[in-house]
Amino acid sequence: MAYETIKSETRGRTGLITLNRPKAMNALSQQMMREICQAAEDFDHDGRIGAIVLTGTDKAFAAGADVKEMEAYEYSEAYLQDLWAGWDRLTRVRKPLIAAVGGYALGGGCEVAMMCDILIAAENAKFGQPEITLGILPGMGGTQRLARSIGKAKTMDLVLTGRMMDAKEAESCGLVSRIVPTADLLEETLKIAEKVADFSLPAVLAAKEAVVEAFETPLASGLRHERRLFHASFATEDQTEGMAAFVQKRGPQFKNR
Ligand code: HXC
């Protein structure tokens, strides 16, 4: 499929989506949202793919929603269009989404990174929710996902002051999974994606589903859901293979990858 605002390609068993509006610091237009979601859904349905990486340039993962596009919006238009609700498609992708964040991840950019399952930051990454400086507030999940991820105090600090935090602070407060040297960002992230893609896909999908559940349900139902998924994993041939391989002291040959 031909895209105008992103590049979509495969690297081994990884689907790679690169945000591609470098002159606008990868500002997220609505077209870009649709294209990212479409590319991610296509990889989700592609049997050769086991993980999906989302990245930008070394200057910007994405510097937010496209302010120039949003500037003229009025309330009724935003409400009737349910502006930015289209991102829900990305959150329904079942395969692991890994964000490789270099440079700015601001506003909607930070929010899209938080929609991903693993967040790898380059040393030069900067995160923030500067919407308050524009007279608005986050609208793609920033107040909710940030609060669940890093707690109330830091979330309020970022959302109410609009300040940025660097990769170290983001890692120390739990927003970021790992920090890597800026020059190695894509290579290191692709290695992580390939590692995930090498495991049994049913196990990977169920593991992601169970962790996502932790953010959406009370503990008791999350634990029950996890246990059911765990029980179901014993119906897969990859469980038989994985455990047999361990006992026989050899590497597993998963069939469903
Ligand atoms: C549209 C943007 C943009 C954005 C940058 N650009 N961010 N265009 N929307 N969010 C454009 C600039 O206008 C400029 O275009 C070009 O990218 C380069 O940016 P500069 O500002 O010249 O670069 P620099 O001085 O290096 O500063 C980088 C920056 C700054 C710190 C990232 O651009 C910035 O503060 N951007 C806005 C960040 C922001 O407020 N994001 C939140 C958006 S609201 P020209 O044509 O002038 O060269 C949001 C809401 C989400 O995300 C929730 C939905 C409701």
Short mmCIF file of N, CA, C and O in Angstrom, two decimals, residues 130-186:
data_model
loop_
_atom_site.label_atom_id
_atom_site.label_comp_id
_atom_site.label_asym_id
_atom_site.label_seq_id
_atom_site.Cartn_x
_atom_site.Cartn_y
_atom_site.Cartn_z
N PRO A 130 2.95 19.18 26.29
CA PRO A 130 2.93 20.65 26.32
C PRO A 130 1.60 21.28 25.91
O PRO A 130 1.54 22.49 25.67
N GLU A 131 0.53 20.49 25.87
CA GLU A 131 -0.76 21.03 25.40
C GLU A 131 -1.19 22.26 26.17
O GLU A 131 -1.80 23.17 25.62
N ILE A 132 -0.85 22.30 27.47
CA ILE A 132 -1.29 23.42 28.32
C ILE A 132 -0.77 24.76 27.76
O ILE A 132 -1.42 25.80 27.90
N THR A 133 0.38 24.70 27.09
CA THR A 133 0.96 25.93 26.52
C THR A 133 0.15 26.41 25.32
O THR A 133 0.33 27.53 24.86
N LEU A 134 -0.72 25.54 24.78
CA LEU A 134 -1.54 25.90 23.62
C LEU A 134 -2.98 26.21 24.04
O LEU A 134 -3.85 26.40 23.18
N GLY A 135 -3.23 26.19 25.33
CA GLY A 135 -4.60 26.47 25.80
C GLY A 135 -5.51 25.26 25.70
O GLY A 135 -6.74 25.40 25.71
N ILE A 136 -4.93 24.07 25.59
CA ILE A 136 -5.74 22.85 25.57
C ILE A 136 -5.15 21.85 26.57
O ILE A 136 -4.29 22.21 27.38
N LEU A 137 -5.63 20.62 26.52
CA LEU A 137 -5.08 19.56 27.37
C LEU A 137 -4.87 18.32 26.51
O LEU A 137 -5.37 18.27 25.38
N PRO A 138 -4.15 17.34 27.01
CA PRO A 138 -3.94 16.13 26.20
C PRO A 138 -5.28 15.51 25.83
O PRO A 138 -6.23 15.54 26.61
N GLY A 139 -5.34 14.93 24.62
CA GLY A 139 -6.63 14.38 24.17
C GLY A 139 -6.51 13.02 23.51
O GLY A 139 -7.47 12.51 22.96
N MET A 140 -5.31 12.43 23.56
CA MET A 140 -5.14 11.07 23.01
C MET A 140 -4.70 10.13 24.11
O MET A 140 -3.92 9.21 23.89
N GLY A 141 -5.15 10.40 25.32
CA GLY A 141 -4.84 9.48 26.42
C GLY A 141 -3.73 9.94 27.35
O GLY A 141 -3.36 9.22 28.28
N GLY A 142 -3.19 11.13 27.12
CA GLY A 142 -2.04 11.58 27.91
C GLY A 142 -2.29 11.61 29.41
O GLY A 142 -1.48 11.12 30.19
N THR A 143 -3.42 12.17 29.81
CA THR A 143 -3.66 12.27 31.26
C THR A 143 -3.88 10.87 31.86
O THR A 143 -3.49 10.62 33.00
N GLN A 144 -4.47 9.97 31.10
CA GLN A 144 -4.82 8.65 31.63
C GLN A 144 -3.64 7.68 31.60
O GLN A 144 -3.31 7.04 32.60
N ARG A 145 -3.00 7.56 30.43
CA ARG A 145 -1.90 6.58 30.33
C ARG A 145 -0.68 7.04 31.12
O ARG A 145 0.01 6.22 31.73
N LEU A 146 -0.43 8.34 31.11
CA LEU A 146 0.73 8.84 31.86
C LEU A 146 0.51 8.61 33.36
O LEU A 146 1.40 8.14 34.06
N ALA A 147 -0.68 8.91 33.83
CA ALA A 147 -0.97 8.72 35.26
C ALA A 147 -0.82 7.26 35.66
O ALA A 147 -0.27 6.94 36.72
N ARG A 148 -1.30 6.35 34.81
CA ARG A 148 -1.17 4.92 35.13
C ARG A 148 0.29 4.48 35.05
O ARG A 148 0.72 3.55 35.72
N SER A 149 1.05 5.14 34.17
CA SER A 149 2.42 4.71 33.96
C SER A 149 3.39 5.30 34.99
O SER A 149 4.23 4.59 35.53
N ILE A 150 3.27 6.59 35.28
CA ILE A 150 4.30 7.21 36.13
C ILE A 150 3.71 7.83 37.40
O ILE A 150 4.45 8.43 38.17
N GLY A 151 2.41 7.67 37.61
CA GLY A 151 1.81 8.16 38.85
C GLY A 151 1.34 9.61 38.75
O GLY A 151 1.65 10.34 37.81
N LYS A 152 0.60 10.00 39.78
CA LYS A 152 -0.08 11.31 39.75
C LYS A 152 0.89 12.49 39.82
O LYS A 152 0.75 13.47 39.08
N ALA A 153 1.89 12.40 40.70
CA ALA A 153 2.73 13.57 40.95
C ALA A 153 3.47 14.01 39.69
O ALA A 153 3.43 15.19 39.29
N LYS A 154 4.13 13.07 39.04
CA LYS A 154 4.89 13.42 37.83
C LYS A 154 3.94 13.79 36.69
O LYS A 154 4.23 14.67 35.90
N THR A 155 2.81 13.10 36.61
CA THR A 155 1.86 13.40 35.53
C THR A 155 1.36 14.83 35.67
O THR A 155 1.34 15.60 34.70
N MET A 156 0.97 15.21 36.87
CA MET A 156 0.49 16.58 37.10
C MET A 156 1.59 17.58 36.75
O MET A 156 1.33 18.62 36.13
N ASP A 157 2.80 17.26 37.17
CA ASP A 157 3.95 18.14 36.90
C ASP A 157 4.07 18.36 35.38
O ASP A 157 4.14 19.50 34.90
N LEU A 158 4.06 17.27 34.62
CA LEU A 158 4.24 17.40 33.16
C LEU A 158 3.05 18.06 32.49
O LEU A 158 3.20 18.94 31.64
N VAL A 159 1.85 17.64 32.89
CA VAL A 159 0.64 18.12 32.20
C VAL A 159 0.35 19.58 32.56
O VAL A 159 -0.12 20.35 31.71
N LEU A 160 0.64 19.98 33.80
CA LEU A 160 0.30 21.35 34.22
C LEU A 160 1.40 22.36 33.92
O LEU A 160 1.11 23.56 33.80
N THR A 161 2.63 21.90 33.79
CA THR A 161 3.71 22.87 33.48
C THR A 161 4.12 22.80 32.01
O THR A 161 4.74 23.74 31.50
N GLY A 162 3.84 21.69 31.35
CA GLY A 162 4.23 21.55 29.96
C GLY A 162 5.71 21.30 29.76
O GLY A 162 6.22 21.29 28.64
N ARG A 163 6.44 21.03 30.87
CA ARG A 163 7.89 20.84 30.74
C ARG A 163 8.21 19.50 30.09
O ARG A 163 7.38 18.59 30.06
N MET A 164 9.44 19.41 29.57
CA MET A 164 9.87 18.15 28.97
C MET A 164 10.71 17.37 29.97
O MET A 164 11.37 17.97 30.83
N MET A 165 10.73 16.05 29.84
CA MET A 165 11.70 15.27 30.64
C MET A 165 12.60 14.48 29.70
O MET A 165 12.19 14.07 28.62
N ASP A 166 13.84 14.31 30.14
CA ASP A 166 14.80 13.61 29.28
C ASP A 166 14.66 12.09 29.46
O ASP A 166 13.88 11.61 30.28
N ALA A 167 15.46 11.37 28.68
CA ALA A 167 15.33 9.90 28.67
C ALA A 167 15.61 9.31 30.06
O ALA A 167 14.91 8.39 30.50
N LYS A 168 16.61 9.86 30.75
CA LYS A 168 16.97 9.30 32.08
C LYS A 168 15.81 9.44 33.06
O LYS A 168 15.48 8.51 33.77
N GLU A 169 15.22 10.64 33.07
CA GLU A 169 14.10 10.84 33.99
C GLU A 169 12.92 9.93 33.58
O GLU A 169 12.25 9.34 34.44
N ALA A 170 12.72 9.81 32.26
CA ALA A 170 11.61 8.98 31.79
C ALA A 170 11.83 7.52 32.17
O ALA A 170 10.88 6.80 32.51
N GLU A 171 13.08 7.07 32.15
CA GLU A 171 13.34 5.69 32.54
C GLU A 171 13.19 5.52 34.05
O GLU A 171 12.60 4.56 34.53
N SER A 172 13.69 6.53 34.79
CA SER A 172 13.65 6.36 36.25
C SER A 172 12.22 6.39 36.76
O SER A 172 11.92 5.80 37.80
N CYS A 173 11.31 7.04 36.04
CA CYS A 173 9.92 7.04 36.55
C CYS A 173 9.06 5.97 35.87
O CYS A 173 7.86 5.90 36.12
N GLY A 174 9.67 5.16 35.02
CA GLY A 174 8.94 3.99 34.52
C GLY A 174 8.21 4.19 33.20
O GLY A 174 7.48 3.31 32.76
N LEU A 175 8.41 5.34 32.56
CA LEU A 175 7.73 5.56 31.27
C LEU A 175 8.42 4.75 30.16
O LEU A 175 7.78 4.31 29.22
N VAL A 176 9.72 4.57 30.34
CA VAL A 176 10.55 4.00 29.28
C VAL A 176 11.08 2.64 29.71
O VAL A 176 11.44 2.44 30.87
N SER A 177 11.12 1.69 28.77
CA SER A 177 11.62 0.36 29.09
C SER A 177 13.14 0.33 29.19
O SER A 177 13.71 -0.28 30.08
N ARG A 178 13.80 0.94 28.20
CA ARG A 178 15.27 0.94 28.17
C ARG A 178 15.74 2.21 27.46
O ARG A 178 15.02 2.75 26.62
N ILE A 179 16.98 2.60 27.75
CA ILE A 179 17.62 3.68 27.00
C ILE A 179 18.78 3.09 26.21
O ILE A 179 19.52 2.25 26.73
N VAL A 180 18.93 3.51 24.96
CA VAL A 180 20.04 3.03 24.13
C VAL A 180 20.75 4.24 23.52
O VAL A 180 20.14 5.32 23.41
N PRO A 181 22.01 4.07 23.09
CA PRO A 181 22.68 5.19 22.44
C PRO A 181 21.89 5.64 21.21
O PRO A 181 21.32 4.81 20.49
N THR A 182 21.88 6.95 20.99
CA THR A 182 21.03 7.51 19.93
C THR A 182 21.31 6.87 18.57
O THR A 182 20.39 6.53 17.83
N ALA A 183 22.59 6.66 18.27
CA ALA A 183 22.94 6.12 16.95
C ALA A 183 22.48 4.67 16.77
O ALA A 183 22.34 4.20 15.64
N ASP A 184 22.24 3.98 17.88
CA ASP A 184 21.88 2.55 17.80
C ASP A 184 20.39 2.30 17.97
O ASP A 184 19.97 1.14 18.08
N LEU A 185 19.61 3.37 18.05
CA LEU A 185 18.19 3.21 18.43
C LEU A 185 17.46 2.17 17.59
O LEU A 185 16.85 1.24 18.13
N LEU A 186 17.50 2.33 16.28
CA LEU A 186 16.70 1.44 15.44
C LEU A 186 17.24 0.01 15.50
O LEU A 186 16.48 -0.95 15.66
#
